[in-house]
Amino acid sequence: MGLLAFLKTQFVVHLLIGFVFVVSGLVINSIQLCTLVLWPVNKQLYRRLNCRLAYSLWSQLVMLLEWWSCTECTLFTDQATVDTFGKEHAVIILNHNFEIDFLCGWTMCERFGVLGSSKVLAKRELLYVPLIGWTWYFLEIVFCKRKWEEDRDTVIKGLKSLANYPEYMWFLLYCEGTRFTEKKHRVSMEVAASKGLPVLKYHLLPRTKGFTTAVQCLRGTVTAVYDVTLNFRGNKNPSLLGILYGKKYEADMCVRRFPLEEIPLDEKEAAQWLHKLYQEKDALQEIYNQKGVFPGQQFKPTRRPWTLLNFLFWATLLLSPLFSFVLGVFASGSPLLILMFLGFVGAASFGVRRLIGVTEIEKGSSYGNQEFKKKE
């Protein structure tokens, strides 16, 4: 085992990476708070600044995927589709099967220059998650309670406010509403059968309201829908902890581009279009399981150095005073100071672990289990 491989497995190193992410995130959130004075004066300048501030935070997570674990992401698509990446507003539909599916999406956003301006329709609980939710708030992310009667006006207002967004954005939708589990899949397919819809083997039944509303509200801004089907070679099920330990994964992403004109204007027809899309996604996953690859030409977008340089900047800025402080604490010989410092380390470790826990499947939301609970 080489030195770098050894360091990737050490808890102290993980704690230092977490320290850099958390403290830089708090600094970034503080700057974002200050930018609010620009909103009534120059909204577009506010948006451009916050895109770059968000990039400085999100790119640290992308750095872990690209440079720390050296995970490779391969696209299966066509040249014409690749040529549009980063040059148009788009809605992204991604399957929700893995703990790091969002991170694979972010690395593609980074490589095509839209990481800072990427959007998502997020559950409202995430608004209160430190750093992540706070940064999203300043980015005008649309939050929902996932109860359409309560969400309708909020979602429509939030989506329409993005109509004049000054930078190309990719708006991510997890149409399944929650991560795939066998329990949720069983219940979802019972619902599908009751509605006369085809059974899906690898996906949950898509919830159509968010998709049809997003497409309707963003017409005239968004020019295409990108359907992305993600899987990992070797039947791997990666985790953010695995990435932190430097485990290398190979992600394959099948990307299909649909011009927005192909999406029906009528809500019911658009919902039927989405159901048909998920049947096709299921067929793509079946092909992948049988052949180990998706159909289409393979592309490996080159990773850019900016994520690494950004992390090194924050690490240099924040770790130097931290090391000086730690040396001062232990040099003082004060048991009280040393105990307080160790308590702080324990609290920081707990906080970082809780942030990682947000991505874990077994700690995901109960959304999608409502029917199951009713049956019990």
mmCIF file of C-alpha atoms in Angstrom:
data_model
loop_
_atom_site.group_PDB
_atom_site.id
_atom_site.type_symbol
_atom_site.label_atom_id
_atom_site.label_comp_id
_atom_site.label_asym_id
_atom_site.label_seq_id
_atom_site.Cartn_x
_atom_site.Cartn_y
_atom_site.Cartn_z
ATOM 1 C CA MET A 1 0.000 0.000 0.000
ATOM 2 C CA GLY A 2 1.440 3.362 -1.052
ATOM 3 C CA LEU A 3 1.527 6.395 1.228
ATOM 4 C CA LEU A 4 -1.394 8.111 -0.512
ATOM 5 C CA ALA A 5 -3.503 4.940 -0.387
ATOM 6 C CA PHE A 6 -2.679 4.644 3.335
ATOM 7 C CA LEU A 7 -3.651 8.254 4.025
ATOM 8 C CA LYS A 8 -6.997 7.773 2.298
ATOM 9 C CA THR A 9 -7.958 5.212 4.944
ATOM 10 C CA GLN A 10 -7.049 7.349 7.973
ATOM 11 C CA PHE A 11 -9.783 8.871 10.115
ATOM 12 C CA VAL A 12 -7.674 11.949 10.911
ATOM 13 C CA VAL A 13 -7.363 12.728 7.200
ATOM 14 C CA HIS A 14 -11.125 12.322 6.749
ATOM 15 C CA LEU A 15 -11.650 14.681 9.669
ATOM 16 C CA LEU A 16 -9.374 17.293 8.106
ATOM 17 C CA ILE A 17 -11.223 17.040 4.787
ATOM 18 C CA GLY A 18 -14.494 17.429 6.668
ATOM 19 C CA PHE A 19 -13.079 20.419 8.565
ATOM 20 C CA VAL A 20 -12.139 22.156 5.323
ATOM 21 C CA PHE A 21 -15.567 21.472 3.800
ATOM 22 C CA VAL A 22 -17.543 22.606 6.853
ATOM 23 C CA VAL A 23 -15.550 25.750 7.670
ATOM 24 C CA SER A 24 -15.255 26.834 4.029
ATOM 25 C CA GLY A 25 -18.990 26.188 3.715
ATOM 26 C CA LEU A 26 -19.738 28.453 6.660
ATOM 27 C CA VAL A 27 -17.520 31.147 5.158
ATOM 28 C CA ILE A 28 -19.269 30.766 1.793
ATOM 29 C CA ASN A 29 -22.725 30.870 3.410
ATOM 30 C CA SER A 30 -21.725 34.068 5.258
ATOM 31 C CA ILE A 31 -20.650 35.677 1.987
ATOM 32 C CA GLN A 32 -23.889 34.520 0.365
ATOM 33 C CA LEU A 33 -25.823 36.176 3.167
ATOM 34 C CA CYS A 34 -24.030 39.440 2.415
ATOM 35 C CA THR A 35 -24.933 39.188 -1.274
ATOM 36 C CA LEU A 36 -28.632 39.448 -0.418
ATOM 37 C CA VAL A 37 -28.265 43.251 -0.516
ATOM 38 C CA LEU A 38 -27.764 42.883 -4.291
ATOM 39 C CA TRP A 39 -31.111 41.154 -4.863
ATOM 40 C CA PRO A 40 -33.289 44.293 -5.085
ATOM 41 C CA VAL A 41 -30.554 46.215 -6.939
ATOM 42 C CA ASN A 42 -29.191 43.718 -9.474
ATOM 43 C CA LYS A 43 -30.764 40.269 -9.316
ATOM 44 C CA GLN A 44 -28.674 38.853 -12.155
ATOM 45 C CA LEU A 45 -25.406 39.906 -10.528
ATOM 46 C CA TYR A 46 -26.593 38.274 -7.290
ATOM 47 C CA ARG A 47 -27.276 35.067 -9.202
ATOM 48 C CA ARG A 48 -23.916 35.037 -10.978
ATOM 49 C CA LEU A 49 -22.025 35.591 -7.722
ATOM 50 C CA ASN A 50 -23.935 32.836 -5.935
ATOM 51 C CA CYS A 51 -23.312 30.397 -8.780
ATOM 52 C CA ARG A 52 -19.591 30.868 -8.233
ATOM 53 C CA LEU A 53 -19.840 30.676 -4.462
ATOM 54 C CA ALA A 54 -21.847 27.462 -4.717
ATOM 55 C CA TYR A 55 -19.281 26.083 -7.147
ATOM 56 C CA SER A 56 -16.553 26.663 -4.569
ATOM 57 C CA LEU A 57 -18.429 24.439 -2.113
ATOM 58 C CA TRP A 58 -19.896 21.733 -4.382
ATOM 59 C CA SER A 59 -16.622 21.287 -6.254
ATOM 60 C CA GLN A 60 -14.995 20.028 -3.048
ATOM 61 C CA LEU A 61 -17.328 17.017 -3.144
ATOM 62 C CA VAL A 62 -16.691 16.564 -6.853
ATOM 63 C CA MET A 63 -12.958 16.668 -6.093
ATOM 64 C CA LEU A 64 -13.383 13.661 -3.793
ATOM 65 C CA LEU A 65 -14.990 11.705 -6.613
ATOM 66 C CA GLU A 66 -12.630 12.779 -9.392
ATOM 67 C CA TRP A 67 -9.241 13.216 -7.712
ATOM 68 C CA TRP A 68 -9.426 11.461 -4.328
ATOM 69 C CA SER A 69 -11.169 8.229 -5.348
ATOM 70 C CA CYS A 70 -10.342 8.652 -9.060
ATOM 71 C CA THR A 71 -13.767 7.315 -9.982
ATOM 72 C CA GLU A 72 -14.300 7.238 -13.741
ATOM 73 C CA CYS A 73 -17.524 8.339 -15.414
ATOM 74 C CA THR A 74 -18.303 7.180 -18.941
ATOM 75 C CA LEU A 75 -21.131 8.602 -21.045
ATOM 76 C CA PHE A 76 -23.036 6.482 -23.548
ATOM 77 C CA THR A 77 -24.673 8.827 -26.034
ATOM 78 C CA ASP A 78 -24.018 10.454 -29.419
ATOM 79 C CA GLN A 79 -21.797 13.330 -30.514
ATOM 80 C CA ALA A 80 -24.711 15.623 -31.320
ATOM 81 C CA THR A 81 -25.972 15.306 -27.740
ATOM 82 C CA VAL A 82 -22.532 15.906 -26.229
ATOM 83 C CA ASP A 83 -22.177 19.049 -28.334
ATOM 84 C CA THR A 84 -25.210 20.581 -26.579
ATOM 85 C CA PHE A 85 -23.909 20.011 -23.032
ATOM 86 C CA GLY A 86 -23.339 23.253 -21.160
ATOM 87 C CA LYS A 87 -24.834 25.279 -23.999
ATOM 88 C CA GLU A 88 -28.541 25.135 -23.141
ATOM 89 C CA HIS A 89 -30.947 25.036 -20.222
ATOM 90 C CA ALA A 90 -32.112 21.468 -19.643
ATOM 91 C CA VAL A 91 -34.199 19.284 -17.359
ATOM 92 C CA ILE A 92 -32.315 16.175 -16.196
ATOM 93 C CA ILE A 93 -34.172 12.965 -15.316
ATOM 94 C CA LEU A 94 -31.937 10.626 -13.301
ATOM 95 C CA ASN A 95 -32.686 7.253 -11.714
ATOM 96 C CA HIS A 96 -32.372 7.290 -7.922
ATOM 97 C CA ASN A 97 -30.740 3.961 -7.028
ATOM 98 C CA PHE A 98 -27.394 4.880 -5.496
ATOM 99 C CA GLU A 99 -26.051 6.925 -2.593
ATOM 100 C CA ILE A 100 -23.724 8.898 -4.866
ATOM 101 C CA ASP A 101 -25.931 9.261 -7.947
ATOM 102 C CA PHE A 102 -26.120 13.018 -7.253
ATOM 103 C CA LEU A 103 -22.317 13.167 -7.142
ATOM 104 C CA CYS A 104 -21.998 11.482 -10.542
ATOM 105 C CA GLY A 105 -24.469 14.036 -11.868
ATOM 106 C CA TRP A 106 -22.445 16.849 -10.330
ATOM 107 C CA THR A 107 -19.193 15.660 -11.894
ATOM 108 C CA MET A 108 -20.838 15.850 -15.323
ATOM 109 C CA CYS A 109 -22.149 19.315 -14.439
ATOM 110 C CA GLU A 110 -18.615 20.345 -13.491
ATOM 111 C CA ARG A 111 -17.018 19.026 -16.663
ATOM 112 C CA PHE A 112 -19.498 20.926 -18.808
ATOM 113 C CA GLY A 113 -19.414 24.150 -16.771
ATOM 114 C CA VAL A 114 -22.845 24.162 -15.094
ATOM 115 C CA LEU A 115 -22.069 22.919 -11.568
ATOM 116 C CA GLY A 116 -22.610 26.254 -9.833
ATOM 117 C CA SER A 117 -25.891 26.878 -11.638
ATOM 118 C CA SER A 118 -27.281 23.334 -11.319
ATOM 119 C CA LYS A 119 -30.749 23.109 -9.783
ATOM 120 C CA VAL A 120 -32.892 20.424 -8.205
ATOM 121 C CA LEU A 121 -36.433 19.932 -6.971
ATOM 122 C CA ALA A 122 -35.571 19.072 -3.364
ATOM 123 C CA LYS A 123 -37.484 17.856 -0.340
ATOM 124 C CA ARG A 124 -38.062 20.665 2.141
ATOM 125 C CA GLU A 125 -36.260 18.853 4.969
ATOM 126 C CA LEU A 126 -32.967 19.500 3.188
ATOM 127 C CA LEU A 127 -33.447 23.260 3.568
ATOM 128 C CA TYR A 128 -32.527 22.868 7.234
ATOM 129 C CA VAL A 129 -29.390 20.793 6.644
ATOM 130 C CA PRO A 130 -26.383 23.049 7.391
ATOM 131 C CA LEU A 131 -24.272 24.077 4.400
ATOM 132 C CA ILE A 132 -26.234 22.033 1.842
ATOM 133 C CA GLY A 133 -29.666 23.480 2.485
ATOM 134 C CA TRP A 134 -28.356 26.958 3.226
ATOM 135 C CA THR A 135 -26.382 27.091 -0.018
ATOM 136 C CA TRP A 136 -29.390 25.842 -1.958
ATOM 137 C CA TYR A 137 -31.544 28.563 -0.410
ATOM 138 C CA PHE A 138 -29.299 31.277 -1.858
ATOM 139 C CA LEU A 139 -29.339 29.437 -5.218
ATOM 140 C CA GLU A 140 -33.152 29.681 -5.395
ATOM 141 C CA ILE A 141 -33.566 25.935 -5.238
ATOM 142 C CA VAL A 142 -37.223 24.872 -5.302
ATOM 143 C CA PHE A 143 -38.156 23.025 -2.091
ATOM 144 C CA CYS A 144 -41.301 20.960 -1.668
ATOM 145 C CA LYS A 145 -43.060 18.982 1.057
ATOM 146 C CA ARG A 146 -44.048 16.369 -1.528
ATOM 147 C CA LYS A 147 -47.727 16.929 -0.874
ATOM 148 C CA TRP A 148 -48.994 18.369 -4.127
ATOM 149 C CA GLU A 149 -51.936 20.214 -2.606
ATOM 150 C CA GLU A 150 -49.515 22.181 -0.406
ATOM 151 C CA ASP A 151 -46.646 22.365 -2.910
ATOM 152 C CA ARG A 152 -48.420 23.452 -6.078
ATOM 153 C CA ASP A 153 -48.234 27.244 -5.672
ATOM 154 C CA THR A 154 -44.731 27.191 -4.163
ATOM 155 C CA VAL A 155 -43.303 24.960 -6.886
ATOM 156 C CA ILE A 156 -44.916 26.902 -9.742
ATOM 157 C CA LYS A 157 -43.711 30.229 -8.321
ATOM 158 C CA GLY A 158 -40.179 28.904 -7.791
ATOM 159 C CA LEU A 159 -39.927 27.410 -11.275
ATOM 160 C CA LYS A 160 -41.274 30.508 -13.020
ATOM 161 C CA SER A 161 -38.760 32.684 -11.174
ATOM 162 C CA LEU A 162 -35.972 30.775 -12.965
ATOM 163 C CA ALA A 163 -37.266 31.716 -16.421
ATOM 164 C CA ASN A 164 -34.678 34.476 -16.865
ATOM 165 C CA TYR A 165 -31.754 32.765 -15.161
ATOM 166 C CA PRO A 166 -28.552 34.328 -16.538
ATOM 167 C CA GLU A 167 -26.411 31.160 -16.713
ATOM 168 C CA TYR A 168 -27.096 27.819 -18.355
ATOM 169 C CA MET A 169 -28.669 25.519 -15.775
ATOM 170 C CA TRP A 170 -29.390 21.826 -15.520
ATOM 171 C CA PHE A 171 -32.525 21.208 -13.461
ATOM 172 C CA LEU A 172 -32.393 17.755 -11.863
ATOM 173 C CA LEU A 173 -35.562 15.761 -11.252
ATOM 174 C CA TYR A 174 -35.734 12.468 -9.387
ATOM 175 C CA CYS A 175 -39.129 11.499 -10.756
ATOM 176 C CA GLU A 176 -39.280 8.388 -8.583
ATOM 177 C CA GLY A 177 -39.466 10.705 -5.573
ATOM 178 C CA THR A 178 -37.189 8.644 -3.344
ATOM 179 C CA ARG A 179 -34.322 6.176 -3.566
ATOM 180 C CA PHE A 180 -34.987 2.671 -4.808
ATOM 181 C CA THR A 181 -35.322 -0.066 -2.178
ATOM 182 C CA GLU A 182 -36.904 -3.498 -2.529
ATOM 183 C CA LYS A 183 -39.622 -2.563 -0.060
ATOM 184 C CA LYS A 184 -40.521 0.638 -1.887
ATOM 185 C CA HIS A 185 -40.340 -1.142 -5.231
ATOM 186 C CA ARG A 186 -42.828 -3.800 -4.123
ATOM 187 C CA VAL A 187 -45.324 -1.198 -2.963
ATOM 188 C CA SER A 188 -44.733 0.955 -6.052
ATOM 189 C CA MET A 189 -45.459 -1.940 -8.398
ATOM 190 C CA GLU A 190 -48.670 -2.737 -6.521
ATOM 191 C CA VAL A 191 -49.734 0.851 -7.179
ATOM 192 C CA ALA A 192 -48.738 0.485 -10.845
ATOM 193 C CA ALA A 193 -50.817 -2.668 -11.179
ATOM 194 C CA SER A 194 -53.831 -0.960 -9.605
ATOM 195 C CA LYS A 195 -53.533 1.840 -12.178
ATOM 196 C CA GLY A 196 -53.049 -0.492 -15.125
ATOM 197 C CA LEU A 197 -49.458 0.646 -15.705
ATOM 198 C CA PRO A 198 -46.648 -1.662 -16.870
ATOM 199 C CA VAL A 199 -44.474 -3.181 -14.142
ATOM 200 C CA LEU A 200 -40.937 -1.814 -13.834
ATOM 201 C CA LYS A 201 -38.091 -4.072 -12.753
ATOM 202 C CA TYR A 202 -35.369 -1.564 -11.891
ATOM 203 C CA HIS A 203 -37.267 1.633 -11.087
ATOM 204 C CA LEU A 204 -40.073 2.916 -8.934
ATOM 205 C CA LEU A 205 -43.238 4.220 -10.540
ATOM 206 C CA PRO A 206 -42.455 7.823 -11.579
ATOM 207 C CA ARG A 207 -44.485 10.575 -9.951
ATOM 208 C CA THR A 208 -45.562 12.786 -12.781
ATOM 209 C CA LYS A 209 -46.685 16.052 -11.134
ATOM 210 C CA GLY A 210 -43.193 17.463 -10.625
ATOM 211 C CA PHE A 211 -42.153 16.628 -14.177
ATOM 212 C CA THR A 212 -45.238 17.961 -15.929
ATOM 213 C CA THR A 213 -45.183 21.143 -13.830
ATOM 214 C CA ALA A 214 -41.458 21.742 -14.437
ATOM 215 C CA VAL A 215 -41.816 21.258 -18.179
ATOM 216 C CA GLN A 216 -44.852 23.531 -18.313
ATOM 217 C CA CYS A 217 -43.298 26.324 -16.219
ATOM 218 C CA LEU A 218 -39.887 26.223 -17.918
ATOM 219 C CA ARG A 219 -41.079 26.168 -21.536
ATOM 220 C CA GLY A 220 -39.387 29.008 -23.344
ATOM 221 C CA THR A 221 -36.334 28.654 -21.077
ATOM 222 C CA VAL A 222 -35.465 24.960 -21.149
ATOM 223 C CA THR A 223 -34.834 23.580 -24.633
ATOM 224 C CA ALA A 224 -34.384 19.868 -23.885
ATOM 225 C CA VAL A 225 -34.874 17.007 -21.457
ATOM 226 C CA TYR A 226 -31.849 14.773 -20.809
ATOM 227 C CA ASP A 227 -32.770 11.282 -19.697
ATOM 228 C CA VAL A 228 -29.848 9.830 -17.708
ATOM 229 C CA THR A 229 -29.708 6.173 -16.665
ATOM 230 C CA LEU A 230 -26.869 5.422 -14.239
ATOM 231 C CA ASN A 231 -25.229 2.161 -13.250
ATOM 232 C CA PHE A 232 -21.881 0.974 -11.891
ATOM 233 C CA ARG A 233 -19.627 -1.691 -13.313
ATOM 234 C CA GLY A 234 -19.116 -4.887 -11.377
ATOM 235 C CA ASN A 235 -22.565 -4.570 -9.782
ATOM 236 C CA LYS A 236 -21.032 -2.174 -7.239
ATOM 237 C CA ASN A 237 -23.161 -0.153 -4.840
ATOM 238 C CA PRO A 238 -20.898 2.806 -3.969
ATOM 239 C CA SER A 239 -21.271 5.094 -0.977
ATOM 240 C CA LEU A 240 -19.949 8.500 0.029
ATOM 241 C CA LEU A 241 -17.958 6.801 2.794
ATOM 242 C CA GLY A 242 -16.396 4.556 0.175
ATOM 243 C CA ILE A 243 -15.412 7.634 -1.825
ATOM 244 C CA LEU A 244 -13.907 9.167 1.329
ATOM 245 C CA TYR A 245 -11.832 6.006 1.803
ATOM 246 C CA GLY A 246 -10.528 6.404 -1.736
ATOM 247 C CA LYS A 247 -12.388 3.492 -3.315
ATOM 248 C CA LYS A 248 -12.447 3.739 -7.087
ATOM 249 C CA TYR A 249 -15.677 3.058 -8.946
ATOM 250 C CA GLU A 250 -16.596 3.003 -12.623
ATOM 251 C CA ALA A 251 -19.845 4.798 -13.384
ATOM 252 C CA ASP A 252 -21.667 4.408 -16.696
ATOM 253 C CA MET A 253 -24.329 6.928 -17.708
ATOM 254 C CA CYS A 254 -26.610 6.497 -20.704
ATOM 255 C CA VAL A 255 -27.776 9.933 -21.849
ATOM 256 C CA ARG A 256 -30.597 10.577 -24.305
ATOM 257 C CA ARG A 257 -31.644 14.072 -25.379
ATOM 258 C CA PHE A 258 -35.276 14.924 -26.122
ATOM 259 C CA PRO A 259 -36.079 18.376 -27.534
ATOM 260 C CA LEU A 260 -38.754 20.007 -25.423
ATOM 261 C CA GLU A 261 -41.041 20.231 -28.460
ATOM 262 C CA GLU A 262 -41.389 16.448 -28.259
ATOM 263 C CA ILE A 263 -42.936 16.634 -24.791
ATOM 264 C CA PRO A 264 -46.751 16.946 -25.089
ATOM 265 C CA LEU A 265 -48.324 20.190 -23.890
ATOM 266 C CA ASP A 266 -51.275 18.385 -22.342
ATOM 267 C CA GLU A 267 -50.588 17.317 -18.742
ATOM 268 C CA LYS A 268 -52.038 13.824 -19.089
ATOM 269 C CA GLU A 269 -50.168 13.188 -22.326
ATOM 270 C CA ALA A 270 -46.935 14.471 -20.746
ATOM 271 C CA ALA A 271 -47.484 12.078 -17.827
ATOM 272 C CA GLN A 272 -47.960 9.190 -20.288
ATOM 273 C CA TRP A 273 -44.760 10.271 -22.045
ATOM 274 C CA LEU A 274 -42.892 10.037 -18.712
ATOM 275 C CA HIS A 275 -44.274 6.565 -17.974
ATOM 276 C CA LYS A 276 -43.125 5.425 -21.428
ATOM 277 C CA LEU A 277 -39.696 6.942 -20.745
ATOM 278 C CA TYR A 278 -39.340 4.871 -17.572
ATOM 279 C CA GLN A 279 -40.255 1.722 -19.449
ATOM 280 C CA GLU A 280 -37.396 2.546 -21.821
ATOM 281 C CA LYS A 281 -35.072 3.244 -18.863
ATOM 282 C CA ASP A 282 -35.985 -0.165 -17.474
ATOM 283 C CA ALA A 283 -35.105 -1.770 -20.808
ATOM 284 C CA LEU A 284 -31.750 0.055 -20.790
ATOM 285 C CA GLN A 285 -30.966 -1.290 -17.328
ATOM 286 C CA GLU A 286 -31.838 -4.798 -18.537
ATOM 287 C CA ILE A 287 -29.406 -4.420 -21.446
ATOM 288 C CA TYR A 288 -26.722 -3.185 -19.036
ATOM 289 C CA ASN A 289 -27.225 -6.156 -16.701
ATOM 290 C CA GLN A 290 -26.939 -8.576 -19.611
ATOM 291 C CA LYS A 291 -24.061 -6.979 -21.553
ATOM 292 C CA GLY A 292 -22.268 -4.827 -18.976
ATOM 293 C CA VAL A 293 -22.554 -1.699 -21.147
ATOM 294 C CA PHE A 294 -25.234 0.658 -22.352
ATOM 295 C CA PRO A 295 -25.920 1.074 -26.084
ATOM 296 C CA GLY A 296 -24.347 4.075 -27.802
ATOM 297 C CA GLN A 297 -20.980 5.639 -28.413
ATOM 298 C CA GLN A 298 -18.709 5.991 -25.371
ATOM 299 C CA PHE A 299 -17.365 9.357 -24.204
ATOM 300 C CA LYS A 300 -15.081 10.106 -21.248
ATOM 301 C CA PRO A 301 -15.167 13.867 -20.618
ATOM 302 C CA THR A 302 -11.826 15.079 -19.306
ATOM 303 C CA ARG A 303 -11.742 16.055 -15.648
ATOM 304 C CA ARG A 304 -10.752 19.664 -15.105
ATOM 305 C CA PRO A 305 -8.173 20.872 -12.533
ATOM 306 C CA TRP A 306 -10.418 23.527 -10.961
ATOM 307 C CA THR A 307 -12.012 21.261 -8.349
ATOM 308 C CA LEU A 308 -8.592 20.196 -7.079
ATOM 309 C CA LEU A 309 -7.183 23.735 -7.126
ATOM 310 C CA ASN A 310 -10.243 25.040 -5.293
ATOM 311 C CA PHE A 311 -9.855 22.441 -2.533
ATOM 312 C CA LEU A 312 -6.120 23.111 -2.208
ATOM 313 C CA PHE A 313 -6.885 26.827 -1.840
ATOM 314 C CA TRP A 314 -9.314 26.229 1.024
ATOM 315 C CA ALA A 315 -7.066 23.606 2.637
ATOM 316 C CA THR A 316 -4.088 25.968 2.607
ATOM 317 C CA LEU A 317 -6.173 28.838 3.954
ATOM 318 C CA LEU A 318 -7.822 26.872 6.766
ATOM 319 C CA LEU A 319 -5.425 24.112 7.836
ATOM 320 C CA SER A 320 -2.403 26.337 8.530
ATOM 321 C CA PRO A 321 -4.110 28.247 11.384
ATOM 322 C CA LEU A 322 -5.692 24.978 12.596
ATOM 323 C CA PHE A 323 -2.301 23.285 12.950
ATOM 324 C CA SER A 324 -0.902 26.344 14.743
ATOM 325 C CA PHE A 325 -3.856 26.310 17.128
ATOM 326 C CA VAL A 326 -3.508 22.571 17.877
ATOM 327 C CA LEU A 327 0.205 22.940 18.581
ATOM 328 C CA GLY A 328 -0.574 25.827 20.909
ATOM 329 C CA VAL A 329 -3.175 23.783 22.804
ATOM 330 C CA PHE A 330 -0.860 20.850 23.446
ATOM 331 C CA ALA A 331 2.131 23.086 24.131
ATOM 332 C CA SER A 332 0.147 24.836 26.863
ATOM 333 C CA GLY A 333 0.007 21.612 28.872
ATOM 334 C CA SER A 334 -3.435 22.584 30.180
ATOM 335 C CA PRO A 335 -5.615 19.479 30.741
ATOM 336 C CA LEU A 336 -8.741 21.609 30.454
ATOM 337 C CA LEU A 337 -7.759 23.057 27.073
ATOM 338 C CA ILE A 338 -6.744 19.646 25.763
ATOM 339 C CA LEU A 339 -10.030 18.071 26.913
ATOM 340 C CA MET A 340 -12.014 20.912 25.375
ATOM 341 C CA PHE A 341 -10.139 20.453 22.103
ATOM 342 C CA LEU A 342 -10.744 16.690 22.079
ATOM 343 C CA GLY A 343 -14.424 17.353 22.790
ATOM 344 C CA PHE A 344 -14.516 19.711 19.833
ATOM 345 C CA VAL A 345 -12.905 17.034 17.631
ATOM 346 C CA GLY A 346 -15.528 14.526 18.751
ATOM 347 C CA ALA A 347 -18.347 16.950 18.025
ATOM 348 C CA ALA A 348 -16.871 17.780 14.606
ATOM 349 C CA SER A 349 -16.566 14.076 13.803
ATOM 350 C CA PHE A 350 -20.204 13.536 14.732
ATOM 351 C CA GLY A 351 -21.296 16.519 12.621
ATOM 352 C CA VAL A 352 -19.406 15.342 9.539
ATOM 353 C CA ARG A 353 -20.817 11.840 9.959
ATOM 354 C CA ARG A 354 -24.348 13.249 10.140
ATOM 355 C CA LEU A 355 -23.789 15.191 6.902
ATOM 356 C CA ILE A 356 -22.614 11.998 5.198
ATOM 357 C CA GLY A 357 -25.655 10.209 6.628
ATOM 358 C CA VAL A 358 -27.943 12.424 4.526
ATOM 359 C CA THR A 359 -26.849 10.420 1.452
ATOM 360 C CA GLU A 360 -27.284 6.937 2.921
ATOM 361 C CA ILE A 361 -30.082 4.818 1.490
ATOM 362 C CA GLU A 362 -31.020 3.131 4.761
ATOM 363 C CA LYS A 363 -31.453 6.563 6.324
ATOM 364 C CA GLY A 364 -33.508 7.908 3.453
ATOM 365 C CA SER A 365 -36.986 9.331 3.748
ATOM 366 C CA SER A 366 -40.094 7.247 4.294
ATOM 367 C CA TYR A 367 -41.612 8.840 1.201
ATOM 368 C CA GLY A 368 -42.923 6.059 -0.994
ATOM 369 C CA ASN A 369 -43.730 3.829 1.968
ATOM 370 C CA GLN A 370 -47.046 5.496 2.743
ATOM 371 C CA GLU A 371 -49.072 2.847 0.963
ATOM 372 C CA PHE A 372 -47.063 0.164 2.739
ATOM 373 C CA LYS A 373 -47.829 1.689 6.130
ATOM 374 C CA LYS A 374 -51.525 1.863 5.300
ATOM 375 C CA LYS A 375 -51.554 -1.841 4.465
ATOM 376 C CA GLU A 376 -49.843 -2.711 7.721
#
